[in-house]
Amino acid sequence: MREKRRHTRLDLDGLLILALDMEERPRAHCLVRNLSLGGALLECPSAGYPEDVEPGDAVHLDDEAPETQRLVGGVRGVVVWTYRRFIGVEFRDLLFSEEEILRRWLEDHHLLLPRI
């Protein structure tokens, strides 16, 4: 099967939590398992996520950390797949202009899993 991703996924240590907002659903807090310039893999342990979430659903992600520690603020995207408590999200716009900027931010905030 051919890889469809356009951007390298960066695996996180599970300490980055984003708030997930979807139309007519309560806010959920999800762990970010991996991240790229164009999307994220979210683990959502909250009730109702992702049982009633479907590909094509619009999402809004917010980082509720203090502003100096914030990675994202108001990122919009779309659900591309769900499986059990996991949701794959594609961002409407790139998170950063270059992967190195994202990698450096994650390293500076001790969120990036070490390469093995």
Backbone as a chain_set.jsonl record, in Angstrom:
{"seq": "MREKRRHTRLDLDGLLILALDMEERPRAHCLVRNLSLGGALLECPSAGYPEDVEPGDAVHLDDEAPETQRLVGGVRGVVVWTYRRFIGVEFRDLLFSEEEILRRWLEDHHLLLPRI", "coords": {"N": [[0.838, -1.18, 0.0], [0.582, 2.159, -0.866], [2.087, 4.953, 0.677], [0.266, 7.756, 1.777], [0.777, 10.119, 3.024], [2.013, 13.453, 3.062], [3.764, 14.706, 4.686], [6.282, 14.235, 7.175], [5.677, 12.196, 9.975], [5.882, 12.92, 13.408], [6.598, 11.304, 16.327], [5.138, 11.598, 19.519], [5.558, 11.995, 23.109], [3.208, 11.679, 24.489], [2.4, 13.701, 26.186], [1.279, 15.993, 25.215], [-1.689, 17.623, 25.083], [-4.639, 18.36, 23.418], [-7.519, 20.402, 23.007], [-10.496, 19.346, 21.582], [-12.906, 20.432, 19.441], [-16.1, 20.021, 18.083], [-18.885, 20.453, 15.949], [-21.956, 20.626, 17.639], [-21.184, 18.849, 19.656], [-19.814, 17.955, 22.838], [-16.856, 19.539, 24.185], [-13.795, 17.812, 23.915], [-10.87, 16.384, 25.385], [-7.849, 15.472, 24.071], [-5.096, 13.24, 23.661], [-2.134, 13.861, 21.858], [-0.719, 11.729, 19.689], [0.937, 11.465, 17.45], [2.362, 13.863, 15.194], [2.352, 16.08, 12.434], [3.303, 18.46, 9.903], [0.954, 18.693, 8.513], [-1.118, 17.328, 9.839], [-2.574, 15.263, 12.515], [-2.469, 12.546, 14.853], [-4.842, 11.684, 17.073], [-5.651, 10.61, 20.352], [-8.529, 9.96, 21.91], [-9.938, 9.721, 24.846], [-12.372, 10.455, 25.877], [-15.866, 10.117, 26.545], [-18.056, 9.347, 23.88], [-16.314, 10.082, 21.897], [-14.237, 8.446, 19.652], [-16.715, 7.484, 18.794], [-19.072, 8.594, 17.608], [-17.998, 10.102, 15.611], [-17.107, 10.886, 12.313], [-15.348, 10.311, 9.174], [-14.688, 13.261, 7.344], [-15.974, 15.004, 9.036], [-15.828, 18.258, 10.398], [-13.295, 19.778, 12.415], [-11.99, 21.562, 15.26], [-9.085, 22.467, 16.77], [-7.539, 23.242, 19.849], [-4.961, 24.487, 21.906], [-4.666, 24.449, 25.271], [-2.696, 25.277, 26.944], [-0.539, 27.534, 28.849], [0.166, 30.66, 27.231], [2.922, 31.01, 26.503], [3.775, 28.416, 26.292], [2.263, 27.273, 24.363], [1.42, 25.35, 21.523], [-0.414, 25.211, 19.385], [-3.141, 27.226, 18.279], [-6.343, 27.498, 17.687], [-6.554, 25.749, 15.378], [-7.873, 24.505, 12.42], [-9.443, 21.667, 10.921], [-10.081, 18.475, 9.319], [-11.664, 15.367, 9.912], [-10.116, 12.416, 8.925], [-10.019, 9.704, 9.326], [-11.199, 7.209, 11.66], [-10.635, 5.036, 14.444], [-11.462, 2.882, 16.893], [-10.56, 4.502, 19.788], [-9.153, 6.433, 18.49], [-8.392, 9.205, 16.34], [-7.77, 10.419, 13.163], [-6.599, 13.408, 11.933], [-6.605, 15.867, 9.415], [-5.04, 18.891, 8.855], [-6.373, 22.076, 7.903], [-4.692, 24.135, 7.12], [-1.08, 24.317, 6.959], [0.733, 23.52, 9.914], [3.208, 24.676, 10.659], [5.666, 26.456, 8.704], [7.851, 24.924, 7.972], [9.174, 21.635, 8.511], [11.362, 21.408, 10.245], [11.083, 23.559, 12.012], [8.806, 22.821, 13.477], [9.78, 20.406, 14.602], [11.908, 21.411, 16.16], [10.465, 23.014, 17.998], [8.994, 21.049, 19.349], [11.094, 19.534, 20.45], [12.316, 21.49, 22.108], [10.324, 21.752, 24.016], [10.291, 19.332, 25.168], [8.71, 17.232, 24.139], [8.995, 15.446, 22.109], [9.47, 12.122, 21.15], [12.459, 10.257, 21.687], [14.621, 9.365, 18.98], [15.161, 6.057, 17.88]], "CA": [[0.0, 0.0, 0.0], [1.363, 3.384, -1.011], [1.94, 5.967, 1.726], [-0.432, 8.941, 1.281], [1.172, 11.316, 3.766], [2.938, 14.375, 2.405], [4.675, 15.246, 5.699], [6.81, 13.264, 8.121], [5.047, 12.151, 11.29], [6.778, 12.981, 14.559], [5.961, 10.641, 17.46], [5.218, 12.365, 20.758], [5.603, 11.201, 24.332], [1.888, 11.586, 25.102], [2.149, 14.779, 27.143], [0.602, 17.115, 24.566], [-3.141, 17.434, 25.076], [-5.356, 19.425, 22.721], [-8.977, 20.402, 23.114], [-11.131, 19.058, 20.297], [-14.274, 20.936, 19.341], [-16.84, 19.642, 16.891], [-20.24, 20.987, 15.976], [-22.982, 19.921, 18.405], [-20.603, 17.846, 20.547], [-19.063, 18.601, 23.926], [-15.393, 19.609, 24.027], [-13.039, 16.65, 24.389], [-9.431, 16.596, 25.511], [-7.239, 14.325, 23.415], [-3.641, 13.143, 23.603], [-1.575, 13.845, 20.509], [0.222, 10.602, 19.608], [1.95, 11.919, 16.508], [2.049, 15.174, 14.644], [3.12, 16.499, 11.267], [2.898, 19.803, 9.47], [-0.376, 18.669, 7.921], [-2.145, 16.573, 10.538], [-2.272, 14.697, 13.825], [-3.161, 11.361, 15.358], [-5.351, 11.991, 18.402], [-6.273, 9.568, 21.16], [-9.582, 10.671, 22.636], [-10.559, 8.809, 25.8], [-13.646, 10.992, 26.35], [-17.088, 9.443, 26.102], [-18.62, 9.905, 22.66], [-15.256, 10.279, 20.908], [-14.753, 8.897, 18.37], [-17.835, 6.643, 18.381], [-20.005, 9.274, 16.721], [-17.21, 10.949, 14.725], [-16.952, 10.23, 11.02], [-14.518, 11.023, 8.2], [-15.353, 14.41, 6.738], [-16.415, 15.93, 10.078], [-14.935, 19.396, 10.658], [-12.803, 19.859, 13.785], [-11.236, 22.736, 15.678], [-8.175, 22.069, 17.843], [-6.993, 24.327, 20.651], [-4.005, 24.153, 22.951], [-5.07, 25.239, 26.434], [-1.519, 25.571, 27.762], [-0.223, 28.966, 28.913], [0.546, 31.154, 25.905], [4.343, 30.787, 26.198], [3.969, 26.977, 26.069], [1.235, 26.851, 23.413], [1.828, 24.93, 20.19], [-1.422, 25.595, 18.398], [-4.277, 28.003, 18.751], [-7.35, 27.655, 16.657], [-6.265, 25.016, 14.153], [-9.042, 23.85, 11.842], [-9.124, 20.518, 10.097], [-11.147, 17.54, 8.999], [-11.406, 13.979, 10.282], [-9.887, 11.58, 7.748], [-10.346, 8.334, 9.712], [-11.327, 6.912, 13.092], [-10.505, 3.626, 14.817], [-11.609, 2.801, 18.347], [-10.527, 5.831, 20.412], [-8.193, 7.241, 17.734], [-8.913, 10.041, 15.258], [-6.775, 11.027, 12.286], [-7.054, 14.738, 11.516], [-5.811, 16.613, 8.453], [-5.21, 20.326, 9.08], [-6.73, 22.87, 6.727], [-3.449, 24.837, 6.769], [0.088, 23.741, 7.609], [0.97, 23.964, 11.29], [4.373, 25.553, 10.539], [6.107, 26.514, 7.312], [8.874, 23.901, 7.738], [9.201, 20.566, 9.512], [12.414, 21.662, 11.227], [10.541, 24.479, 13.013], [7.952, 21.992, 14.333], [10.661, 19.489, 15.35], [12.635, 22.193, 17.167], [9.511, 23.405, 19.038], [8.701, 19.844, 20.131], [12.295, 19.214, 21.233], [12.475, 22.521, 23.141], [9.304, 21.545, 25.038], [10.461, 17.948, 25.645], [7.525, 16.474, 23.728], [9.336, 14.542, 21.025], [10.09, 10.865, 21.556], [13.791, 10.132, 21.101], [14.773, 8.43, 17.858], [15.85, 4.822, 18.27]], "C": [[0.883, 1.244, 0.0], [1.041, 4.373, 0.107], [1.321, 7.232, 1.137], [0.038, 10.223, 1.94], [2.181, 12.147, 2.989], [3.998, 14.886, 3.368], [5.071, 14.143, 6.673], [6.067, 13.352, 9.449], [6.124, 12.165, 12.364], [6.047, 12.381, 15.751], [6.206, 11.414, 18.737], [5.177, 11.446, 21.96], [4.278, 11.136, 25.07], [1.554, 12.691, 26.072], [1.483, 15.998, 26.528], [-0.881, 16.794, 24.45], [-3.773, 18.637, 24.386], [-6.847, 19.282, 22.966], [-9.55, 20.249, 21.709], [-12.569, 19.532, 20.348], [-14.865, 20.508, 18.012], [-18.264, 20.13, 17.056], [-21.184, 20.054, 16.727], [-22.447, 18.766, 19.25], [-19.881, 18.569, 21.673], [-17.568, 18.591, 23.618], [-14.761, 18.354, 24.616], [-11.568, 17.033, 24.48], [-8.73, 15.326, 25.056], [-5.716, 14.402, 23.49], [-3.207, 13.153, 22.146], [-0.506, 12.758, 20.496], [1.303, 10.845, 18.569], [1.426, 13.148, 15.787], [2.913, 15.403, 13.415], [2.688, 17.912, 10.921], [1.447, 19.827, 9.024], [-1.438, 17.906, 8.664], [-1.665, 16.002, 11.86], [-3.05, 13.413, 14.043], [-3.536, 11.673, 16.8], [-5.895, 10.743, 19.063], [-7.253, 10.266, 22.091], [-10.302, 9.713, 23.578], [-11.925, 9.266, 26.292], [-14.827, 10.21, 25.784], [-17.639, 10.129, 24.858], [-17.595, 10.187, 21.576], [-14.471, 8.992, 20.808], [-15.966, 8.113, 17.885], [-18.774, 7.327, 17.389], [-19.304, 10.257, 15.778], [-16.975, 10.185, 13.422], [-16.006, 11.012, 10.12], [-15.334, 12.123, 7.51], [-15.859, 15.418, 7.755], [-15.37, 17.034, 10.281], [-14.549, 19.412, 12.13], [-12.079, 21.187, 13.995], [-10.402, 22.299, 16.871], [-7.606, 23.298, 18.527], [-6.031, 23.766, 21.68], [-4.336, 25.052, 24.138], [-3.915, 25.538, 27.392], [-1.332, 27.083, 27.86], [0.385, 29.42, 27.587], [2.006, 30.887, 25.55], [4.649, 29.323, 25.903], [3.07, 26.433, 24.97], [1.823, 26.503, 22.058], [0.856, 25.429, 19.141], [-2.499, 26.429, 19.065], [-5.248, 28.17, 17.601], [-7.033, 26.98, 15.345], [-7.523, 24.303, 13.677], [-8.594, 22.7, 10.959], [-10.34, 19.666, 9.834], [-10.71, 16.141, 9.424], [-11.213, 13.175, 9.0], [-10.124, 10.108, 8.044], [-10.533, 8.267, 11.221], [-11.136, 5.413, 13.286], [-10.471, 3.565, 16.335], [-11.562, 4.197, 18.949], [-9.554, 6.788, 19.705], [-8.871, 7.981, 16.588], [-7.728, 10.594, 14.471], [-7.333, 12.325, 11.745], [-6.076, 15.316, 10.496], [-6.106, 18.094, 8.666], [-5.574, 21.032, 7.785], [-5.501, 23.622, 6.208], [-2.287, 24.168, 7.495], [0.289, 24.349, 8.992], [2.124, 24.969, 11.361], [4.788, 25.549, 9.082], [7.111, 25.415, 6.963], [8.852, 22.88, 8.867], [10.231, 20.84, 10.603], [11.928, 22.606, 12.332], [9.655, 23.705, 13.997], [8.807, 21.074, 15.204], [11.386, 20.236, 16.474], [11.716, 22.592, 18.321], [9.224, 22.207, 19.947], [9.892, 19.441, 20.997], [12.48, 20.204, 22.377], [11.5, 22.329, 24.295], [9.263, 20.089, 25.529], [9.252, 17.07, 25.333], [7.821, 15.408, 22.692], [9.979, 13.274, 21.584], [11.477, 10.775, 20.942], [13.798, 9.11, 19.964], [15.573, 7.225, 18.322], [16.626, 4.287, 17.095]], "O": [[1.823, 1.348, 0.788], [-0.123, 4.599, 0.439], [1.79, 7.732, 0.114], [-0.275, 11.312, 1.459], [3.083, 11.614, 2.344], [5.014, 15.435, 2.942], [4.289, 13.235, 6.956], [5.854, 14.44, 9.982], [7.151, 11.499, 12.238], [4.996, 12.882, 16.15], [7.328, 11.837, 19.016], [4.814, 10.275, 21.854], [4.219, 10.593, 26.173], [0.514, 12.631, 26.729], [1.153, 16.944, 27.243], [-1.275, 15.821, 23.806], [-3.482, 19.785, 24.724], [-7.365, 18.175, 23.112], [-9.138, 20.937, 20.775], [-13.353, 19.093, 21.19], [-14.231, 20.613, 16.962], [-18.783, 20.21, 18.17], [-21.209, 18.848, 16.482], [-23.174, 17.813, 19.529], [-19.389, 19.68, 21.48], [-17.081, 17.735, 22.879], [-15.153, 17.896, 25.69], [-11.089, 17.896, 23.744], [-8.98, 14.242, 25.582], [-5.127, 15.479, 23.396], [-3.842, 12.524, 21.299], [0.494, 12.853, 21.208], [2.458, 10.475, 18.777], [0.229, 13.432, 15.772], [4.065, 14.973, 13.364], [1.813, 18.484, 11.571], [0.777, 20.853, 9.139], [-2.57, 17.825, 8.187], [-0.526, 16.214, 12.276], [-4.135, 13.218, 13.496], [-2.669, 11.897, 17.644], [-6.526, 9.911, 18.411], [-6.862, 11.059, 22.947], [-11.185, 8.97, 23.147], [-12.578, 8.546, 27.048], [-14.769, 9.706, 24.662], [-17.683, 11.357, 24.792], [-17.967, 10.5, 20.445], [-14.059, 8.475, 21.847], [-16.227, 8.075, 16.682], [-19.222, 6.698, 16.429], [-19.946, 11.142, 15.213], [-16.68, 8.99, 13.434], [-15.865, 12.226, 10.268], [-16.495, 11.934, 7.149], [-16.146, 16.561, 7.402], [-14.171, 16.761, 10.329], [-15.367, 19.099, 12.995], [-11.626, 21.835, 13.051], [-10.939, 21.819, 17.868], [-7.237, 24.273, 17.872], [-6.263, 22.7, 22.251], [-4.292, 26.277, 24.024], [-4.133, 25.996, 28.513], [-1.891, 27.834, 27.061], [1.045, 28.637, 26.904], [2.302, 30.567, 24.399], [5.689, 29.022, 25.317], [3.115, 25.239, 24.676], [2.623, 27.257, 21.505], [1.259, 26.001, 18.128], [-2.726, 26.334, 20.271], [-4.983, 28.909, 16.652], [-7.225, 27.58, 14.287], [-8.163, 23.581, 14.443], [-7.532, 22.738, 10.337], [-11.475, 20.07, 10.087], [-9.538, 15.78, 9.311], [-12.043, 13.239, 8.092], [-10.401, 9.333, 7.129], [-10.087, 9.145, 11.959], [-11.441, 4.619, 12.396], [-9.578, 4.117, 16.977], [-12.437, 5.013, 18.656], [-9.182, 7.823, 20.258], [-9.792, 7.468, 15.952], [-6.8, 11.165, 15.044], [-8.417, 12.346, 11.162], [-4.862, 15.26, 10.692], [-7.264, 18.511, 8.661], [-5.138, 20.635, 6.704], [-5.298, 23.729, 4.998], [-2.484, 23.525, 8.526], [0.045, 25.536, 9.207], [2.024, 25.989, 12.043], [4.31, 24.723, 8.303], [7.218, 25.016, 5.804], [8.556, 23.205, 10.017], [9.989, 20.531, 11.77], [12.335, 22.454, 13.484], [9.745, 23.91, 15.207], [8.581, 20.976, 16.41], [11.465, 19.748, 17.602], [12.116, 22.526, 19.484], [9.213, 22.339, 21.17], [9.716, 19.049, 22.151], [12.773, 19.798, 23.502], [11.805, 22.698, 25.429], [8.326, 19.676, 26.212], [8.825, 16.266, 26.162], [6.978, 14.551, 22.428], [10.911, 13.339, 22.385], [11.665, 11.173, 19.792], [13.068, 8.12, 19.996], [16.544, 7.36, 19.065], [17.281, 3.25, 17.208]]}, "num_chains": 1, "name": "protein.A"}
